[in-house]
Each structure stands twice: as C-alpha cells, then as structure tokens.
C-alpha cells in the first residue's frame, strides 16, 4: 500500500532513488516453480540471506512511505489550522459588521440645522478631527424633510381614525348579528310552544260555531266547562279537608311526643337520683355485718341479683319508651311528607 505524495513536498535525490528501487522490488513476481528450483539449486543459508535482505528493504521502504505520509498529513493539518484561524477572523469581522449595521439602524443620528444656520458639533479644539464627519445641508432640504415628516404623521393619524371607525362598524355589525340570532331562537321557541299545544276537536267546533254565529253549542260547551270547574273545585276542597285533618293529626302526634319526652326525662332523673343517692360502700359494709351476725346469710346472697333485675327492668322501660318515640317520629315524618305533597298539589291546582 502506497500513500499519495503531496505536490508541494520536496524530496532528496537519494530518497527518490530508494523509492524507485523499492518500487522495482515490489513489482517483482516470484513463480512458485522458479522459487522451488532456486531453493533446490542454492544452499539454504544463501536463500535465507536473500529473503532477509528483501524483507529489510521492503520494511525500510514501508517506513519511508509512512514517514512521507506523516509529513504530508502534518503539512495538511498546518494548512487546515491556518484556514480555521482565517475563518475565525472572518467570522469575527462579520459579527462586528453586523453589530455596526444594527447600531446604525437603531441609533441613526440626524443633524438638524438651527434657525440661524448653526450646527451642534462636539468640539475638542482640533479643527481636523472636529469637522471630519460634519455634513453641511441646505435649509431647503431640512424644510423638505420636515414637510415629509408632517405628511407621514397626518397619514398615520388618518389611518388610526379609519381603523377605529372600522372596528366600531365591526362591533355594531356583530351586535346586530347576535341580536338577530337571539330573535331567531325566540321565534323557534315560540313555534315549538305553538306546535306543542293540542288543538282538540271540541276547540275546533267551538271556534267554528263562533265564526258562524251559533249559540247552542257554545252554551253547552260553556256549561260543560262550568261543570268541570265545579267538580274540580270539589276535589280541591276534599284535598284541603284531608290536609287539615292531617295537620290536626300532626298536632296530636306532637302532643303525644311531648308527653313521651317528659316521661323519658322523669325516668332519667329518677335513675340519676337513685345512682347519686346510692352509696355502694356503705351497703357493702352493712351486708358484711348482717351476713356475719345472721345465720341466714345465704338469703342475702340474692340481693345483687335483685338489684340487677331492677336495673334490667329500668333499662327495658327506657328501651320501650325510646322505640315508641322513634315510631312516632317516623309516623310524624311520613305524615309531614304527605301533607306537604297535598299542599303542593293544591297550590298547583289553584294556579
């Protein structure tokens, strides 16, 4: 494998001759038969010397090629580094040029001539440096620029007024459109209401007789309406009476509940007073004394059982009273719900 040589790399005459010699050596092709004959004809030490010489020469040729390739790579790397430095400098100049351009665009300075033709210039005392970048403009150019500025301002104000007028027109149009949509929705709802009304045969006959001037059917229809109103009124009256009766029953249940409340309070008061007045330690001592003094101490062993029975009886009484109270509350709640439903029905019927 041979490396390409750079065009700008100079070689010595000795290196050129060695390279040509090595190239000739590398181009030699040995035939297997000839090599076998030579091996048979020549002694082995001469063959090994030839092979060692050829190997060393080819190795030197490869080393020289590697060195030349490395020199070429180093040369190109130097050139690439120099080109990169040039690119960095050019990028820096480009960035600086862009920054200067933006500065000129954003901070554009315009020198105006005063009324007497004077110009404001920062003075340092040096005639050359003070007036190097000074530009003299005639007064007519300044007036022309001012007139253009005034025209542009008037055009801007006119455009703003037109935009405001256009926005107002758009808002008014949107409001009109919304109003029409709302009217359309109202008309649709009215049509639905009209279509939902059932126009019966009797109503058609009534209107027909009314247009034709007939009175018999009209009177019969009105009489029927009066009868229906009377029946309806009687039903309402019955419902009101039922509601009144239910109100009375509610009052009775409330009174009975009050009595139950008072009874429960009395029982609770009795139990609490009994527990407060009762002294268990004194009773225990008295029981011990009586058991020790009396031979019939076995009969006193039943006293705790009697007390337990008494407590159980009191607890049963309290549970029964609470159950009755809960039942009465359920009945009252059901009655209140029924009364409220009847009241709602009566109110709807009155409407």
Short mmCIF file of C-alpha atoms in Angstrom, two decimals:
data_model
loop_
_atom_site.label_atom_id
_atom_site.label_comp_id
_atom_site.label_asym_id
_atom_site.label_seq_id
_atom_site.Cartn_x
_atom_site.Cartn_y
_atom_site.Cartn_z
CA UNK A 1 0.00 0.00 0.00
CA UNK A 2 1.41 3.37 -1.08
CA UNK A 3 0.45 6.77 0.28
CA UNK A 4 -0.10 9.66 -2.14
CA UNK A 5 2.55 12.30 -2.03
CA UNK A 6 1.72 15.98 -1.68
CA UNK A 7 2.54 18.17 -4.63
CA UNK A 8 4.26 20.81 -2.55
CA UNK A 9 6.59 18.37 -0.66
CA UNK A 10 10.20 18.27 -1.92
CA UNK A 11 12.27 15.07 -1.78
CA UNK A 12 16.02 14.49 -1.96
CA UNK A 13 17.66 12.63 -4.84
CA UNK A 14 18.65 9.73 -2.53
CA UNK A 15 15.08 9.31 -1.35
CA UNK A 16 13.88 9.32 -4.97
CA UNK A 17 16.37 6.63 -5.95
CA UNK A 18 15.49 4.48 -2.94
CA UNK A 19 11.81 4.82 -3.70
CA UNK A 20 12.36 3.76 -7.33
CA UNK A 21 14.43 0.80 -6.20
CA UNK A 22 11.83 -0.27 -3.66
CA UNK A 23 9.11 0.07 -6.24
CA UNK A 24 11.04 -2.19 -8.61
CA UNK A 25 11.47 -4.72 -5.82
CA UNK A 26 7.80 -4.67 -5.00
CA UNK A 27 6.90 -5.18 -8.68
CA UNK A 28 8.94 -8.42 -8.90
CA UNK A 29 6.71 -11.51 -9.04
CA UNK A 30 8.16 -14.84 -7.99
CA UNK A 31 6.84 -18.01 -9.54
CA UNK A 32 6.38 -20.97 -7.23
CA UNK A 33 8.17 -23.33 -9.63
CA UNK A 34 11.15 -20.99 -10.07
CA UNK A 35 11.37 -20.47 -6.37
CA UNK A 36 11.32 -24.22 -5.83
CA UNK A 37 14.09 -24.70 -8.40
CA UNK A 38 16.16 -21.92 -6.85
CA UNK A 39 15.70 -23.44 -3.43
CA UNK A 40 16.88 -26.76 -4.81
CA UNK A 41 19.79 -25.17 -6.70
CA UNK A 42 21.08 -22.80 -3.97
CA UNK A 43 22.11 -23.63 -0.45
CA UNK A 44 19.70 -22.70 2.38
CA UNK A 45 21.93 -20.06 4.04
CA UNK A 46 22.09 -18.00 0.82
CA UNK A 47 18.31 -18.24 0.41
CA UNK A 48 17.74 -17.03 3.98
CA UNK A 49 20.13 -14.13 3.43
CA UNK A 50 18.29 -13.13 0.24
CA UNK A 51 14.96 -13.30 1.96
CA UNK A 52 16.24 -11.29 4.95
CA UNK A 53 17.67 -8.66 2.58
CA UNK A 54 14.41 -8.41 0.65
CA UNK A 55 12.40 -8.20 3.90
CA UNK A 56 14.64 -5.48 5.34
CA UNK A 57 14.48 -3.49 2.11
CA UNK A 58 10.70 -3.76 1.93
CA UNK A 59 10.47 -2.78 5.61
CA UNK A 60 12.62 0.29 5.03
CA UNK A 61 10.53 1.19 2.00
CA UNK A 62 7.35 0.92 4.09
CA UNK A 63 8.92 3.03 6.86
CA UNK A 64 9.93 5.71 4.37
CA UNK A 65 6.41 5.69 2.92
CA UNK A 66 4.92 6.05 6.42
CA UNK A 67 7.27 8.94 7.21
CA UNK A 68 6.40 10.66 3.96
CA UNK A 69 2.68 10.14 4.66
CA UNK A 70 3.02 11.56 8.17
CA UNK A 71 4.87 14.58 6.78
CA UNK A 72 2.10 15.09 4.23
CA UNK A 73 -0.57 14.82 6.96
CA UNK A 74 1.30 17.31 9.16
CA UNK A 75 1.53 19.75 6.24
CA UNK A 76 -2.18 19.49 5.54
CA UNK A 77 -3.01 19.82 9.25
CA UNK A 78 -0.99 23.05 9.40
CA UNK A 79 -2.84 24.32 6.35
CA UNK A 80 -6.23 23.36 7.88
CA UNK A 81 -5.30 25.11 11.15
CA UNK A 82 -4.31 28.27 9.29
CA UNK A 83 -7.55 28.15 7.29
CA UNK A 84 -9.56 27.73 10.50
CA UNK A 85 -7.82 30.76 12.01
CA UNK A 86 -8.69 32.76 8.89
CA UNK A 87 -12.34 31.58 9.15
CA UNK A 88 -12.47 32.64 12.82
CA UNK A 89 -11.12 36.08 11.94
CA UNK A 90 -13.60 36.43 9.09
CA UNK A 91 -16.49 35.41 11.37
CA UNK A 92 -15.38 37.98 13.94
CA UNK A 93 -15.25 40.67 11.26
CA UNK A 94 -18.69 39.59 10.02
CA UNK A 95 -20.16 39.79 13.54
CA UNK A 96 -18.60 43.21 14.05
CA UNK A 97 -20.01 44.39 10.72
CA UNK A 98 -23.48 43.15 11.67
CA UNK A 99 -23.26 44.85 15.06
CA UNK A 100 -22.19 48.11 13.42
CA UNK A 101 -25.05 47.85 10.94
CA UNK A 102 -27.59 47.27 13.73
CA UNK A 103 -26.12 50.21 15.64
CA UNK A 104 -26.51 52.43 12.61
CA UNK A 105 -30.09 51.20 12.07
CA UNK A 106 -31.19 51.65 15.68
CA UNK A 107 -29.15 54.72 16.63
CA UNK A 108 -29.38 56.74 13.48
CA UNK A 109 -28.28 60.29 14.13
CA UNK A 110 -29.67 63.19 12.11
CA UNK A 111 -28.07 66.58 12.41
CA UNK A 112 -30.53 69.48 12.23
CA UNK A 113 -29.54 73.00 11.36
CA UNK A 114 -30.73 75.62 13.81
CA UNK A 115 -32.70 78.72 12.87
CA UNK A 116 -29.57 80.84 12.39
CA UNK A 117 -27.72 78.14 10.47
CA UNK A 118 -25.72 76.95 13.47
CA UNK A 119 -24.81 73.29 13.85
CA UNK A 120 -24.26 71.43 17.14
CA UNK A 121 -20.90 69.67 16.91
CA UNK A 122 -18.89 68.27 19.84
CA UNK A 123 -15.72 70.38 19.86
CA UNK A 124 -12.35 69.13 21.03
CA UNK A 125 -10.15 72.00 19.82
CA UNK A 126 -8.74 70.22 16.81
CA UNK A 127 -10.02 71.67 13.54
CA UNK A 128 -9.44 68.50 11.57
CA UNK A 129 -10.98 65.97 13.99
CA UNK A 130 -13.91 68.22 14.91
CA UNK A 131 -15.14 68.65 11.34
CA UNK A 132 -14.14 65.34 9.72
CA UNK A 133 -17.63 63.79 9.87
CA UNK A 134 -19.57 67.07 9.62
CA UNK A 135 -22.04 67.28 6.72
CA UNK A 136 -23.50 70.61 5.64
CA UNK A 137 -27.08 70.56 4.36
CA UNK A 138 -29.04 73.43 2.84
CA UNK A 139 -32.06 74.80 4.69
CA UNK A 140 -34.42 73.77 1.87
CA UNK A 141 -33.55 70.10 2.41
CA UNK A 142 -34.32 70.39 6.12
CA UNK A 143 -37.69 72.01 5.38
CA UNK A 144 -38.43 69.33 2.82
CA UNK A 145 -37.66 66.57 5.35
CA UNK A 146 -39.83 68.30 7.95
CA UNK A 147 -42.72 68.53 5.48
CA UNK A 148 -42.39 64.82 4.72
CA UNK A 149 -42.45 64.06 8.45
CA UNK A 150 -45.62 66.14 8.87
CA UNK A 151 -47.29 64.38 5.93
CA UNK A 152 -46.37 60.98 7.35
CA UNK A 153 -47.82 61.97 10.74
CA UNK A 154 -51.08 63.14 9.18
CA UNK A 155 -51.34 59.93 7.17
CA UNK A 156 -50.72 57.91 10.34
CA UNK A 157 -53.45 59.77 12.24
CA UNK A 158 -55.86 59.31 9.35
CA UNK A 159 -55.10 55.58 9.25
CA UNK A 160 -55.66 55.27 13.01
CA UNK A 161 -59.03 57.03 12.72
CA UNK A 162 -60.06 54.76 9.86
CA UNK A 163 -59.08 51.69 11.88
CA UNK A 164 -61.09 52.90 14.87
CA UNK A 165 -64.11 53.56 12.67
CA UNK A 166 -63.77 50.15 11.05
CA UNK A 167 -63.59 48.43 14.45
CA UNK A 168 -66.69 50.26 15.64
CA UNK A 169 -68.52 49.22 12.47
CA UNK A 170 -67.46 45.61 13.01
CA UNK A 171 -68.65 45.69 16.64
CA UNK A 172 -72.03 47.15 15.63
CA UNK A 173 -72.42 44.53 12.90
CA UNK A 174 -71.55 41.73 15.33
CA UNK A 175 -74.09 43.07 17.83
CA UNK A 176 -76.80 43.22 15.16
CA UNK A 177 -75.97 39.69 14.09
CA UNK A 178 -76.16 38.47 17.70
CA UNK A 179 -79.49 40.26 18.17
CA UNK A 180 -80.94 38.62 15.06
CA UNK A 181 -79.71 35.21 16.24
CA UNK A 182 -81.41 35.72 19.59
CA UNK A 183 -84.66 36.77 17.87
CA UNK A 184 -84.48 33.68 15.68
CA UNK A 185 -84.04 31.47 18.74
CA UNK A 186 -87.02 33.16 20.43
CA UNK A 187 -89.17 32.59 17.35
CA UNK A 188 -88.10 28.94 17.25
CA UNK A 189 -89.12 28.50 20.89
CA UNK A 190 -92.48 30.16 20.20
CA UNK A 191 -93.06 27.82 17.25
CA UNK A 192 -92.26 24.83 19.46
CA UNK A 193 -94.72 26.07 22.09
CA UNK A 194 -97.43 26.56 19.47
CA UNK A 195 -96.80 23.12 18.00
CA UNK A 196 -96.92 21.56 21.48
CA UNK A 197 -100.47 22.89 22.08
CA UNK A 198 -103.08 20.22 21.39
CA UNK A 199 -105.96 21.68 19.37
CA UNK A 200 -108.82 19.31 20.19
CA UNK A 201 -111.95 18.67 18.19
CA UNK A 202 -114.11 20.49 20.73
CA UNK A 203 -111.99 23.61 20.41
CA UNK A 204 -112.31 23.42 16.64
CA UNK A 205 -116.09 23.09 16.91
CA UNK A 206 -116.21 25.98 19.35
CA UNK A 207 -114.29 28.26 17.03
CA UNK A 208 -116.32 27.09 14.06
CA UNK A 209 -119.65 27.81 15.78
CA UNK A 210 -118.34 31.14 16.99
CA UNK A 211 -117.43 32.21 13.47
CA UNK A 212 -120.81 31.04 12.15
CA UNK A 213 -122.76 32.82 14.91
CA UNK A 214 -124.23 29.73 16.57
CA UNK A 215 -125.01 29.83 20.31
CA UNK A 216 -126.36 26.39 21.35
CA UNK A 217 -123.11 24.56 21.12
CA UNK A 218 -121.33 27.48 22.67
CA UNK A 219 -123.63 27.45 25.68
CA UNK A 220 -123.29 23.68 26.05
CA UNK A 221 -119.52 23.99 25.90
CA UNK A 222 -119.55 26.76 28.49
CA UNK A 223 -121.91 24.72 30.67
CA UNK A 224 -119.58 21.77 30.42
CA UNK A 225 -116.67 23.97 31.41
CA UNK A 226 -118.62 25.22 34.44
CA UNK A 227 -119.46 21.66 35.49
CA UNK A 228 -115.83 20.67 35.15
CA UNK A 229 -114.79 23.67 37.23
CA UNK A 230 -117.32 22.70 39.94
CA UNK A 231 -116.04 19.12 40.03
CA UNK A 232 -112.52 20.37 40.12
CA UNK A 233 -113.38 22.74 42.95
CA UNK A 234 -114.95 19.92 44.96
CA UNK A 235 -111.82 17.83 44.54
CA UNK A 236 -109.71 20.72 45.72
CA UNK A 237 -112.00 21.17 48.71
CA UNK A 238 -111.66 17.48 49.62
CA UNK A 239 -107.90 17.70 49.34
CA UNK A 240 -107.87 20.74 51.61
CA UNK A 241 -110.01 18.95 54.19
CA UNK A 242 -107.64 15.98 54.11
CA UNK A 243 -104.72 18.31 54.57
CA UNK A 244 -106.48 19.96 57.54
CA UNK A 245 -107.13 16.57 59.12
CA UNK A 246 -103.52 15.60 58.65
CA UNK A 247 -102.45 18.85 60.29
CA UNK A 248 -104.63 18.01 63.27
CA UNK A 249 -103.13 14.52 63.44
CA UNK A 250 -99.69 16.07 63.38
CA UNK A 251 -100.59 18.29 66.30
CA UNK A 252 -101.85 15.25 68.21
CA UNK A 253 -98.64 13.35 67.48
CA UNK A 254 -96.61 16.32 68.60
CA UNK A 255 -98.53 16.48 71.88
CA UNK A 256 -98.04 12.76 72.47
CA UNK A 257 -94.36 13.15 71.69
CA UNK A 258 -94.12 15.92 74.23
CA UNK A 259 -95.67 13.61 76.84
CA UNK A 260 -93.19 10.86 75.94
CA UNK A 261 -90.35 13.35 76.25
CA UNK A 262 -91.47 14.35 79.71
CA UNK A 263 -91.78 10.68 80.77
CA UNK A 264 -88.29 9.90 79.47
CA UNK A 265 -86.91 12.91 81.30
CA UNK A 266 -88.60 11.81 84.54
CA UNK A 267 -87.20 8.27 84.23
CA UNK A 268 -83.72 9.63 83.54
CA UNK A 269 -83.99 11.95 86.52
CA UNK A 270 -85.10 9.08 88.77
CA UNK A 271 -82.24 6.87 87.58
CA UNK A 272 -79.66 9.58 88.06
CA UNK A 273 -81.00 10.49 91.52
CA UNK A 274 -81.03 6.82 92.50
CA UNK A 275 -77.43 6.44 91.40
CA UNK A 276 -76.39 9.58 93.23
CA UNK A 277 -78.16 8.72 96.47
CA UNK A 278 -76.97 5.14 96.45
CA UNK A 279 -73.76 4.51 98.44
CA UNK A 280 -72.27 1.19 97.40
CA UNK A 281 -69.55 1.14 100.07
CA UNK A 282 -71.99 1.60 102.97
CA UNK A 283 -74.27 -1.09 101.55
CA UNK A 284 -71.36 -3.48 101.21
CA UNK A 285 -70.32 -2.91 104.83
CA UNK A 286 -73.89 -3.36 106.06
CA UNK A 287 -74.19 -6.54 104.03
CA UNK A 288 -70.99 -7.93 105.55
CA UNK A 289 -72.17 -7.10 109.09
CA UNK A 290 -75.56 -8.70 108.51
CA UNK A 291 -74.03 -11.79 106.94
CA UNK A 292 -71.63 -12.15 109.86
CA UNK A 293 -74.31 -11.65 112.54
CA UNK A 294 -77.22 -13.52 110.96
CA UNK A 295 -77.19 -17.28 110.41
CA UNK A 296 -79.41 -16.80 107.41
CA UNK A 297 -76.61 -15.21 105.43
CA UNK A 298 -77.49 -17.31 102.39
CA UNK A 299 -80.66 -15.30 101.87
CA UNK A 300 -78.60 -12.08 101.49
CA UNK A 301 -76.68 -13.52 98.59
CA UNK A 302 -79.66 -12.83 96.34
CA UNK A 303 -79.51 -9.09 96.91
CA UNK A 304 -77.16 -8.37 93.95
CA UNK A 305 -79.45 -10.40 91.72
CA UNK A 306 -82.44 -8.35 92.75
CA UNK A 307 -80.53 -5.15 92.07
CA UNK A 308 -79.51 -6.47 88.65
CA UNK A 309 -83.10 -7.37 87.89
CA UNK A 310 -84.19 -3.91 88.94
CA UNK A 311 -81.63 -2.33 86.62
CA UNK A 312 -82.73 -4.58 83.77
CA UNK A 313 -86.37 -3.61 84.27
CA UNK A 314 -85.45 0.08 84.18
CA UNK A 315 -83.39 -0.46 81.03
CA UNK A 316 -86.27 -2.29 79.35
CA UNK A 317 -88.65 0.55 80.22
CA UNK A 318 -86.25 3.07 78.71
CA UNK A 319 -85.80 0.98 75.55
CA UNK A 320 -89.54 0.58 75.10
CA UNK A 321 -90.14 4.29 75.51
CA UNK A 322 -87.38 5.13 73.02
CA UNK A 323 -88.81 2.64 70.49
CA UNK A 324 -92.25 4.18 70.84
CA UNK A 325 -90.71 7.61 70.44
CA UNK A 326 -88.88 6.54 67.25
CA UNK A 327 -92.04 5.00 65.79
CA UNK A 328 -93.98 8.17 66.49
CA UNK A 329 -91.22 10.20 64.86
CA UNK A 330 -91.39 8.02 61.74
CA UNK A 331 -95.16 8.40 61.58
CA UNK A 332 -94.82 12.15 62.00
CA UNK A 333 -92.21 12.35 59.23
CA UNK A 334 -94.36 10.31 56.86
CA UNK A 335 -97.40 12.42 57.71
CA UNK A 336 -95.46 15.65 57.18
CA UNK A 337 -94.31 14.45 53.77
CA UNK A 338 -97.84 13.51 52.74
CA UNK A 339 -99.18 16.85 53.96
CA UNK A 340 -96.51 18.72 52.02
CA UNK A 341 -97.35 16.78 48.85
CA UNK A 342 -101.04 17.56 49.27
CA UNK A 343 -100.26 21.23 49.82
CA UNK A 344 -98.15 21.32 46.68
CA UNK A 345 -100.90 19.68 44.67
CA UNK A 346 -103.49 22.12 45.99
CA UNK A 347 -101.26 25.06 45.13
CA UNK A 348 -100.71 23.74 41.61
CA UNK A 349 -104.42 23.17 41.16
CA UNK A 350 -105.16 26.70 42.38
CA UNK A 351 -102.74 28.01 39.81
#
